[in-house]
Tab-separated table of C-alpha atoms in Angstrom:
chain	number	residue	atom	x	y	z
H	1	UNK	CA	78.020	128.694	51.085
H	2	UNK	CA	74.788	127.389	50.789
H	3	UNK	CA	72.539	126.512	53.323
H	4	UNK	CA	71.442	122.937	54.762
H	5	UNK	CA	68.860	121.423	55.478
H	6	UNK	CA	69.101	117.141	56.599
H	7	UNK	CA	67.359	115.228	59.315
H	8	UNK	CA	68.387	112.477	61.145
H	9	UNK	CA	67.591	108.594	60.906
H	10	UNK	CA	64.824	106.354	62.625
H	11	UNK	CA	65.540	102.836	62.809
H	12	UNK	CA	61.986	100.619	62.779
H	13	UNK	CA	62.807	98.779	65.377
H	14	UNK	CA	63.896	95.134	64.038
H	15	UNK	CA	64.803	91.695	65.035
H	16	UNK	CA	68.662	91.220	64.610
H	17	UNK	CA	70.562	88.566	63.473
H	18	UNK	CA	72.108	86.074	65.738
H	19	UNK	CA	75.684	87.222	64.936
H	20	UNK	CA	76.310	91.725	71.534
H	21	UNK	CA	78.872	91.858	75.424
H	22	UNK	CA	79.705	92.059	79.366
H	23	UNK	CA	77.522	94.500	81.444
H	24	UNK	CA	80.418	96.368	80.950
H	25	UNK	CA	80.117	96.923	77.393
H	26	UNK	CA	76.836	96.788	77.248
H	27	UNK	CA	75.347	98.859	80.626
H	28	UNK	CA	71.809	97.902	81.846
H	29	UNK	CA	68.642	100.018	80.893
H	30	UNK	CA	65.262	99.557	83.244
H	31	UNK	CA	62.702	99.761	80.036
H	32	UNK	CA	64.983	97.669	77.920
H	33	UNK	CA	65.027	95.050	80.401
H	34	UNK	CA	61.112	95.699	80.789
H	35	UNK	CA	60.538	95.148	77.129
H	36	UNK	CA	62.796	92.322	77.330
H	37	UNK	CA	60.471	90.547	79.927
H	38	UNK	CA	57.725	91.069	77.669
H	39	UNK	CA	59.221	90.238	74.733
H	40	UNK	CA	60.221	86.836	76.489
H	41	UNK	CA	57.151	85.091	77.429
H	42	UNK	CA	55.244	86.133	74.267
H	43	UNK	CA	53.858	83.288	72.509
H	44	UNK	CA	55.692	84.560	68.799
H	45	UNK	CA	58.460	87.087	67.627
H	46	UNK	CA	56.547	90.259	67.659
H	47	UNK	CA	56.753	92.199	64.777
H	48	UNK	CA	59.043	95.721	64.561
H	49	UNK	CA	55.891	98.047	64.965
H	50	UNK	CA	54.889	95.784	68.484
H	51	UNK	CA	58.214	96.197	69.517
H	52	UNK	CA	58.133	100.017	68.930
H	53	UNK	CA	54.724	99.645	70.836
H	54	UNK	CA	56.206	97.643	74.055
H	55	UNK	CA	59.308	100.194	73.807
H	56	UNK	CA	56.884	103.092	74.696
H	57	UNK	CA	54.921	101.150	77.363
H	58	UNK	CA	58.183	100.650	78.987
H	59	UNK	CA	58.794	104.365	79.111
H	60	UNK	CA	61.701	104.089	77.163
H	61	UNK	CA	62.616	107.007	75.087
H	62	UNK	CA	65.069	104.910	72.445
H	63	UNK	CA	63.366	105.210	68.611
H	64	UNK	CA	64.953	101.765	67.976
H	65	UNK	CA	65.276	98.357	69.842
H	66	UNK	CA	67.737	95.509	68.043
H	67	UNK	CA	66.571	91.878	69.922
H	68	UNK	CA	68.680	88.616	70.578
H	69	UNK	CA	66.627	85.196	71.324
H	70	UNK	CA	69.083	83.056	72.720
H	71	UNK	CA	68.578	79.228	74.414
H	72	UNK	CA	70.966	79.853	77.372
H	73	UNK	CA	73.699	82.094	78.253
H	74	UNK	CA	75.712	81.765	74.857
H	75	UNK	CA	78.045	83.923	75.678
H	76	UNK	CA	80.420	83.767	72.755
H	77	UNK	CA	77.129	84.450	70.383
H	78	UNK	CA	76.063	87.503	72.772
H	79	UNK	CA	79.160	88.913	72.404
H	80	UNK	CA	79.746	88.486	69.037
H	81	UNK	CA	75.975	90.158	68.415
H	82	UNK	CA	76.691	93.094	70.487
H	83	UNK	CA	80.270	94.067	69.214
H	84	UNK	CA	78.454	93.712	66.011
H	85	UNK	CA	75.740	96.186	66.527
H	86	UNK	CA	78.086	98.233	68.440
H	87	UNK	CA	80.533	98.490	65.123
H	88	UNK	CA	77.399	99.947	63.461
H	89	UNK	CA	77.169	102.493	65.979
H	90	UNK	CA	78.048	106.338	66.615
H	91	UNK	CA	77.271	105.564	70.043
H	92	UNK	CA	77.834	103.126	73.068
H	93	UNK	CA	74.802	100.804	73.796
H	94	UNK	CA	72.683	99.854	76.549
H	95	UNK	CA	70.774	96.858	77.203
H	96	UNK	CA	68.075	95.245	79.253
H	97	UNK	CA	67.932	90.910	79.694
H	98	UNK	CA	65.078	88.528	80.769
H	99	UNK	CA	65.367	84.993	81.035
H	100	UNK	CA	62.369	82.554	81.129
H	101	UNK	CA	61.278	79.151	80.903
H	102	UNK	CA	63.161	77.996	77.623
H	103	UNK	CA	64.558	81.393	76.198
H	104	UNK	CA	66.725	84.419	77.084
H	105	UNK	CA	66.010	87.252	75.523
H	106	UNK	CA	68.808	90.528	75.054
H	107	UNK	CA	67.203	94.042	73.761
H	108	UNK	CA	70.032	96.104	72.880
H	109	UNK	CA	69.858	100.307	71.550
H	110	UNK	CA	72.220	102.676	71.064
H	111	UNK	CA	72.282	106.021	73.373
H	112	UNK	CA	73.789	108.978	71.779
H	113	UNK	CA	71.020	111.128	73.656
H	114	UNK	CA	68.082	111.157	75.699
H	115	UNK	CA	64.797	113.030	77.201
H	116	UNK	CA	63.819	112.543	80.681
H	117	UNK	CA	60.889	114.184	82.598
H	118	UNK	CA	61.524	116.057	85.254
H	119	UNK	CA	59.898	114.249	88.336
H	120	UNK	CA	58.243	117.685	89.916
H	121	UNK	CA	57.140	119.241	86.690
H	122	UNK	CA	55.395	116.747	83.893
H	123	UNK	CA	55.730	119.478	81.207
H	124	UNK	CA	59.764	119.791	81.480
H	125	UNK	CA	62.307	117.717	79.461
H	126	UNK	CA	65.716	117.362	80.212
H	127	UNK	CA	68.184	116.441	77.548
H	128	UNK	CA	71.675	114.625	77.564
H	129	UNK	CA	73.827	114.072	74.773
H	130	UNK	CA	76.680	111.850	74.403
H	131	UNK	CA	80.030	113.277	73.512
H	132	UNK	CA	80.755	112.996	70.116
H	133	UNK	CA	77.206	114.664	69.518
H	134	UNK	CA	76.747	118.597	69.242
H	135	UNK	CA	74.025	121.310	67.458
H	136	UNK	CA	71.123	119.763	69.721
H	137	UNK	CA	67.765	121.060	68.729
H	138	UNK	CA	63.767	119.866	69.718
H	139	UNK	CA	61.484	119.185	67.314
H	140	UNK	CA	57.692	118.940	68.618
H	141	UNK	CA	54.489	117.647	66.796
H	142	UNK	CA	51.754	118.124	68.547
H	143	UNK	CA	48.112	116.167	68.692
H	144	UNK	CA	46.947	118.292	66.241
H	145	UNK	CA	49.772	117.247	63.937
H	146	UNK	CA	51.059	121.060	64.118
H	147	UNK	CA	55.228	120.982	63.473
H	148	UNK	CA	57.573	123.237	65.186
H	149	UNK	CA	61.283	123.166	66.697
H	150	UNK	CA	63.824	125.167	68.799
H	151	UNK	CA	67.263	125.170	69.408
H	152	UNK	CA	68.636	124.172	72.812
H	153	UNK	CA	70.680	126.358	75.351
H	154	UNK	CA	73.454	124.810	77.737
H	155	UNK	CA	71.206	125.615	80.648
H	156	UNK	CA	68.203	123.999	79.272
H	157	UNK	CA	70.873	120.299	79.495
H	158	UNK	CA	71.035	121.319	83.622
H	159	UNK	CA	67.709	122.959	84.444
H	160	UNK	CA	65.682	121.509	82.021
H	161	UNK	CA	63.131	122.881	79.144
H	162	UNK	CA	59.800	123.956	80.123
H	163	UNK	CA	56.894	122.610	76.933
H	164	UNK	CA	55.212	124.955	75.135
H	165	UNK	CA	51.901	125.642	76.562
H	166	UNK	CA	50.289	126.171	73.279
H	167	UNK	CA	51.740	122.663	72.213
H	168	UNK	CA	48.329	120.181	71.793
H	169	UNK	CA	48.828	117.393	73.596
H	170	UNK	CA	49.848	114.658	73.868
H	171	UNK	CA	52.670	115.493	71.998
H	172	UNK	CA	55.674	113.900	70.740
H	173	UNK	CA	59.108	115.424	71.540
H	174	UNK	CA	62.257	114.376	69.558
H	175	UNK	CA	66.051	115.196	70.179
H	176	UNK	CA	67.965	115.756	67.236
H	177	UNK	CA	71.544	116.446	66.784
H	178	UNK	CA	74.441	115.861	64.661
H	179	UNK	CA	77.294	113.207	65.395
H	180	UNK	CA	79.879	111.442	63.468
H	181	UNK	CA	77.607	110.008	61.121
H	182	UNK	CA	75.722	113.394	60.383
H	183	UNK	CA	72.467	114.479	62.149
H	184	UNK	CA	69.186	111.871	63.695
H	185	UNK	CA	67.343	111.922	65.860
H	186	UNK	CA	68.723	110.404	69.675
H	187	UNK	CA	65.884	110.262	71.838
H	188	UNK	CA	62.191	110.813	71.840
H	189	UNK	CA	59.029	111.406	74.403
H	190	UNK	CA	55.462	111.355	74.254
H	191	UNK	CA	54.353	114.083	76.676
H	192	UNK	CA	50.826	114.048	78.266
H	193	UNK	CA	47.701	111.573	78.565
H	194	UNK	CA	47.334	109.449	75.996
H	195	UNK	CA	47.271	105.040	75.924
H	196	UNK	CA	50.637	103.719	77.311
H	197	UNK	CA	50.425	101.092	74.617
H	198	UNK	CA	49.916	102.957	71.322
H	199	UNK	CA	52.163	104.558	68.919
H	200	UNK	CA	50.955	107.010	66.212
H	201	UNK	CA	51.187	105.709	62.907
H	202	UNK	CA	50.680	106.982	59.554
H	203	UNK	CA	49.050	104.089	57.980
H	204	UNK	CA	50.951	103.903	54.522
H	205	UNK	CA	49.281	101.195	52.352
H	206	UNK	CA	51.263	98.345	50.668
H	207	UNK	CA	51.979	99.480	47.563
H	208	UNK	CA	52.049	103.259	48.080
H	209	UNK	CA	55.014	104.373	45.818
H	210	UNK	CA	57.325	106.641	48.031
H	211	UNK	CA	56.975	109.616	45.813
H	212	UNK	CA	53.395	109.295	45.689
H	213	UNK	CA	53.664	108.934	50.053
H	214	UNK	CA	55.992	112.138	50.202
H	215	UNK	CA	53.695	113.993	48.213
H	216	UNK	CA	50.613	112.927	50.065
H	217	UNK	CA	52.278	114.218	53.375
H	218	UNK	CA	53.052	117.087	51.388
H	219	UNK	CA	49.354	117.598	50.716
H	220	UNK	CA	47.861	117.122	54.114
H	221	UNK	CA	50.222	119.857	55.225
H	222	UNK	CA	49.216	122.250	52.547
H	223	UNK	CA	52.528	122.390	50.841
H	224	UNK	CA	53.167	122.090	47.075
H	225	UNK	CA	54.080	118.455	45.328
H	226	UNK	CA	57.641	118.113	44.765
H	227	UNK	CA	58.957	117.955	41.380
H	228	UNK	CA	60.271	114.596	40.123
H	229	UNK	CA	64.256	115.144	39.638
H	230	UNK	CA	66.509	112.664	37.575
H	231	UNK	CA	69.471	113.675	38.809
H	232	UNK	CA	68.422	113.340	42.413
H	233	UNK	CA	66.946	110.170	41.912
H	234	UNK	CA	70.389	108.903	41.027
H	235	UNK	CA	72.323	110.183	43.902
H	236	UNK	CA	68.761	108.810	46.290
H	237	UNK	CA	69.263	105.405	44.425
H	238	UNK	CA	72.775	105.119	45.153
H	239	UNK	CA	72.431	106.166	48.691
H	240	UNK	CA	70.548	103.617	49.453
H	241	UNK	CA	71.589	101.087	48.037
H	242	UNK	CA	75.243	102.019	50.077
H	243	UNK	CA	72.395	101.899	53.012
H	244	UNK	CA	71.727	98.416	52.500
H	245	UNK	CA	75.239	97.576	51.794
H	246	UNK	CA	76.778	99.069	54.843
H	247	UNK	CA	73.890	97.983	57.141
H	248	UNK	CA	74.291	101.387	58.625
H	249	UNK	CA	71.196	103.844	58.276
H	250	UNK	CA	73.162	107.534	57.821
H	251	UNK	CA	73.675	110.059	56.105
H	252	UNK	CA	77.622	109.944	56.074
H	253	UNK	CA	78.678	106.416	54.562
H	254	UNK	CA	82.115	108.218	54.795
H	255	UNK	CA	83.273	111.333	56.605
H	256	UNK	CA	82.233	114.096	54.725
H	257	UNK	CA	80.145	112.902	52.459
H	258	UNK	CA	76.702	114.597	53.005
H	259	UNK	CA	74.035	114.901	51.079
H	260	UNK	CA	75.286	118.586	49.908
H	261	UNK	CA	78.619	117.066	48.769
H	262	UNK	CA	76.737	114.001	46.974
H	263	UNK	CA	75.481	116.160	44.521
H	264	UNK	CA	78.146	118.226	44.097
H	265	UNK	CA	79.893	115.010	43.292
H	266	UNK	CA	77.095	115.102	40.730
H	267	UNK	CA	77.316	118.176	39.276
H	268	UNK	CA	74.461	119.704	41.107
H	269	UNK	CA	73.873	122.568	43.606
H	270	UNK	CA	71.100	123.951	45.195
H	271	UNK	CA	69.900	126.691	47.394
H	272	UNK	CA	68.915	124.241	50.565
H	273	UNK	CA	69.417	120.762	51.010
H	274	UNK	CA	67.807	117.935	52.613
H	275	UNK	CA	67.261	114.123	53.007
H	276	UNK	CA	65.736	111.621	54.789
H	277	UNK	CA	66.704	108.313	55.143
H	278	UNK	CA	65.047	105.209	56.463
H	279	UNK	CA	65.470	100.814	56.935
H	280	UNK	CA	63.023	98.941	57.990
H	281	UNK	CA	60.627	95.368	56.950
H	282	UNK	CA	59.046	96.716	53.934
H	283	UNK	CA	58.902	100.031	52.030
H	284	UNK	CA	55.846	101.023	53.932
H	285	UNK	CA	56.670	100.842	57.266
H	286	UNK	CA	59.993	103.008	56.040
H	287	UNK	CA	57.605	105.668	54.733
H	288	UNK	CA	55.601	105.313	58.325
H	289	UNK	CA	59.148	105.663	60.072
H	290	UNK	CA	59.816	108.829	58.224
H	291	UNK	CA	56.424	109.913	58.284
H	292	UNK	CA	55.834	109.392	62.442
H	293	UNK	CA	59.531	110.567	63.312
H	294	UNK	CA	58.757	114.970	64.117
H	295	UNK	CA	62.009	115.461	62.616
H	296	UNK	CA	61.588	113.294	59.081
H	297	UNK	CA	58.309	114.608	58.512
H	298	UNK	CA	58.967	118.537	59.243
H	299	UNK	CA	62.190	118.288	56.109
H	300	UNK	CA	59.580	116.017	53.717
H	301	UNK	CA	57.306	118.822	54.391
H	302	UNK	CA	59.506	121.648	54.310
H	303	UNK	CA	57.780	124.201	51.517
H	304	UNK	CA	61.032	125.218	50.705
H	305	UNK	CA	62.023	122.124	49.230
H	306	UNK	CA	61.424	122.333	44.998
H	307	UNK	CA	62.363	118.954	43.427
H	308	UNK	CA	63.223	115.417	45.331
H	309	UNK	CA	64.679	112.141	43.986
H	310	UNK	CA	64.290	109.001	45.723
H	311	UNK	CA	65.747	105.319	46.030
H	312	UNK	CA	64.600	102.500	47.515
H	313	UNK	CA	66.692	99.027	47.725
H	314	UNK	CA	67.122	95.751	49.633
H	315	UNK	CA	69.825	94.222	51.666
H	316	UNK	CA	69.841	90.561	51.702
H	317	UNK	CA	67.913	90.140	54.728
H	318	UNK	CA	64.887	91.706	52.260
H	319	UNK	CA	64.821	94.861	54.592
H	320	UNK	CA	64.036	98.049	52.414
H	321	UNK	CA	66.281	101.637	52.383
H	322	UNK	CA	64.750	103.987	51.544
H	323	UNK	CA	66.049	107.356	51.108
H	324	UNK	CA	64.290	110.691	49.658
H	325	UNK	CA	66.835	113.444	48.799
H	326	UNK	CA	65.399	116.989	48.611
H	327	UNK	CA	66.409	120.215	46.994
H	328	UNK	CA	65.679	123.639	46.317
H	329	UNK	CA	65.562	125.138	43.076
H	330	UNK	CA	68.873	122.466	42.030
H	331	UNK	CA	71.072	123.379	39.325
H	332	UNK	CA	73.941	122.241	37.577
H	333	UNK	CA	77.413	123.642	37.951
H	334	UNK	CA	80.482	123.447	36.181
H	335	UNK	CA	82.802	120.607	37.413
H	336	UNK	CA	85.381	123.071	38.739
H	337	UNK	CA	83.021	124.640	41.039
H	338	UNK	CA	81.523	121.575	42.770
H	339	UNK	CA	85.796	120.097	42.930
H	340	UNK	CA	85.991	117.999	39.976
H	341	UNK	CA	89.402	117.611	39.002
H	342	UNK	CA	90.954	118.707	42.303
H	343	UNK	CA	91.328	115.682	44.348
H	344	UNK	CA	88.938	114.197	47.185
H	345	UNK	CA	89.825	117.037	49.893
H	346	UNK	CA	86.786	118.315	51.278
H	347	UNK	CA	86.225	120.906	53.836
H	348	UNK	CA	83.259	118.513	56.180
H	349	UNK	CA	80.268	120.606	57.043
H	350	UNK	CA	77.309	119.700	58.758
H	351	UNK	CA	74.973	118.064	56.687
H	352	UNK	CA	72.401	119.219	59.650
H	353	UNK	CA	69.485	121.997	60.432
H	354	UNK	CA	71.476	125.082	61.380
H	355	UNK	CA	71.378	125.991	65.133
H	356	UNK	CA	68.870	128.958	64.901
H	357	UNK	CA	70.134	132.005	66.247
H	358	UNK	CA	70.583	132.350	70.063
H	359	UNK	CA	71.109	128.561	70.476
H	360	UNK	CA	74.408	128.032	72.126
H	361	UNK	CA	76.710	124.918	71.315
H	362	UNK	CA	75.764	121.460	73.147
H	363	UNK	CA	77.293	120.937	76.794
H	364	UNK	CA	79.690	118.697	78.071
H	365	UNK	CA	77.880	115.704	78.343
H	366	UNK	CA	77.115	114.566	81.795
């Protein structure tokens, strides 16, 4: 069995369709409803990157908001929104609401994790998962762009985890783990001084090919261009475009299908496996999504990785999915050995990061 490597999905945080629920279905959030009250008295829709921007002034530590303008109540279109969304989902939602003069505005995210700080100690995180969710890991970047992560004990989801010291701040911290869907990334901090209002951003200019962004990333952390793959491509290409289909940024359209058992599908197999995937307004700000997310970056940079194959494609909103499938040293195998011929059964396997060694399983949530 060969090892894995995936990361989880980022979301750029978008305006939703009018196509959400009761407070029951939909519990309330303090920064959603914060960035709701922003959101409602400004003067135009704010565009995904502002949003992301008002998310982290709110102290909110969701990597995606999904927003509703509505003229009243509308309750039948709220609903209808939210059990929407929530069909999309591998977790329950929560949501924050602000009414003013002439609109109501609804912010809605999903919650299959999240980072708190711990009130007495500024440099401790506490992590909760939701059930459903399991091989929990942290993944840090600090201000010095410097990548590392570590797997998470039971008591670190009581007692807390205690920063690096060595970890230049501020830093971002990001929760990974893997749920139904495969593994992303559930909830995210910035730890230490830095403006409430800005997020880090990559920059990726319009027009910037995504091979030629991976490999630039590639470059600035002193790792070795990928080599273009065919094959890979392929499988990328018709990732994505199942992406844009589905609505649904994952790595598991269906159960069991990760990454790994794409390509077998394909006739391929390789040493270590990876992929990230992205949606968001345009192809650039799916590279910056990948690129500012701890966990995208630290796989597109990940030395180990030989070849990569990538897809890009549009769902009829005109919202790009991208998706950039990584491999090491790939081969192709005979169709016996990758299943051809012997029916769909597939033993599932996690298509995540394997919990490093001394990392115990992930808690009962709480």
């Amino acid at each position: 069995m060969h090892p894995k490597l995936a990361i989880g999905l980022l979301l750029a945080a978008s305006w939703a369709s009018a196509s959400g629920a009761s407070a029951q279905e939909c519990p309330h959030d303090d920064a959603l409803a914060r960035v709701a009250a922003d959101l409602c008295f400004a003067s135009a829709r704010p565009e995904p990157e502002e949003i992301l921007n008002t998310l982290r002034a709110a102290d909110s530590d969701r990597l995606a908001a999904h927003v509703l303008w509505l003229d009243g109540d509308e309750p039948a279109r709220r609903a209808a929104w939210l059990r929407e969304l929530a069909s999309r989902s591998d977790a329950g939602l929560v949501c924050g609401e602000a009414r003013g003069p002439d609109r109501v505005v609804l912010v809605a995210a999903v919650r299959a994790g999240a980072l708190s700080v711990d009130e007495e100690h500024a440099d401790r995180v506490v992590p909760w998962l939701a059930p459903g969710f399991r091989e929990p890991y942290l993944v840090f970047r600090g201000a010095d762009g410097a990548l590392s992560r570590r797997g998470l004990e039971a008591s670190d989801f009581t007692r807390g985890f205690e920063l690096p010291a060595d970890l230049a701040r501020p830093a971002t911290v990001q929760l990974v783990a893997t749920g139904p869907s495969g593994p992303q990334p559930v909830a995210e901090r910035r730890v230490g001084h830095a403006p409430a209002h800005a997020v880090a951003t990559t920059g990726v200019h319009a027009g910037t090919s995504v091979p030629r962004a991976v490999a630039a990333l590639r470059q600035m952390q002193g790792v070795s261009p990928l080599r273009p793959n065919r094959l890979l491509g392929r499988v990328a290409q018709a990732h994505a475009e199942g992406v844009c289909r589905a609505g649904r940024v994952v790595h598991e359209l269906s159960v069991g299908e990760d990454p790994s058992e794409r390509l077998a599908r394909a006739g391929i197999e390789a040493r270590v496996v990876g992929e990230a995937v992205a949606r968001a307004e345009s192809i650039p700000e799916a590279l910056s999504a990948m690129a500012d997310s701890p966990s995208h970056l630290m796989a597109l940079v990940d030395r180990r990785f030989t070849d990569g194959g990538f897809g890009v494609a549009h769902d009829a909103q005109g919202r790009s999915c991208v998706v950039v499938l990584l491999a090491a040293w790939p081969r192709a195998v005979p169709a016996m050995r990758h299943g051809k011929g012997r029916g769909v059964s597939v033993l599932r396997e996690s298509a995540g990061p394997q919990t490093p060694p001394g990392a115990a399983p992930a808690p009962p949530s709480r």
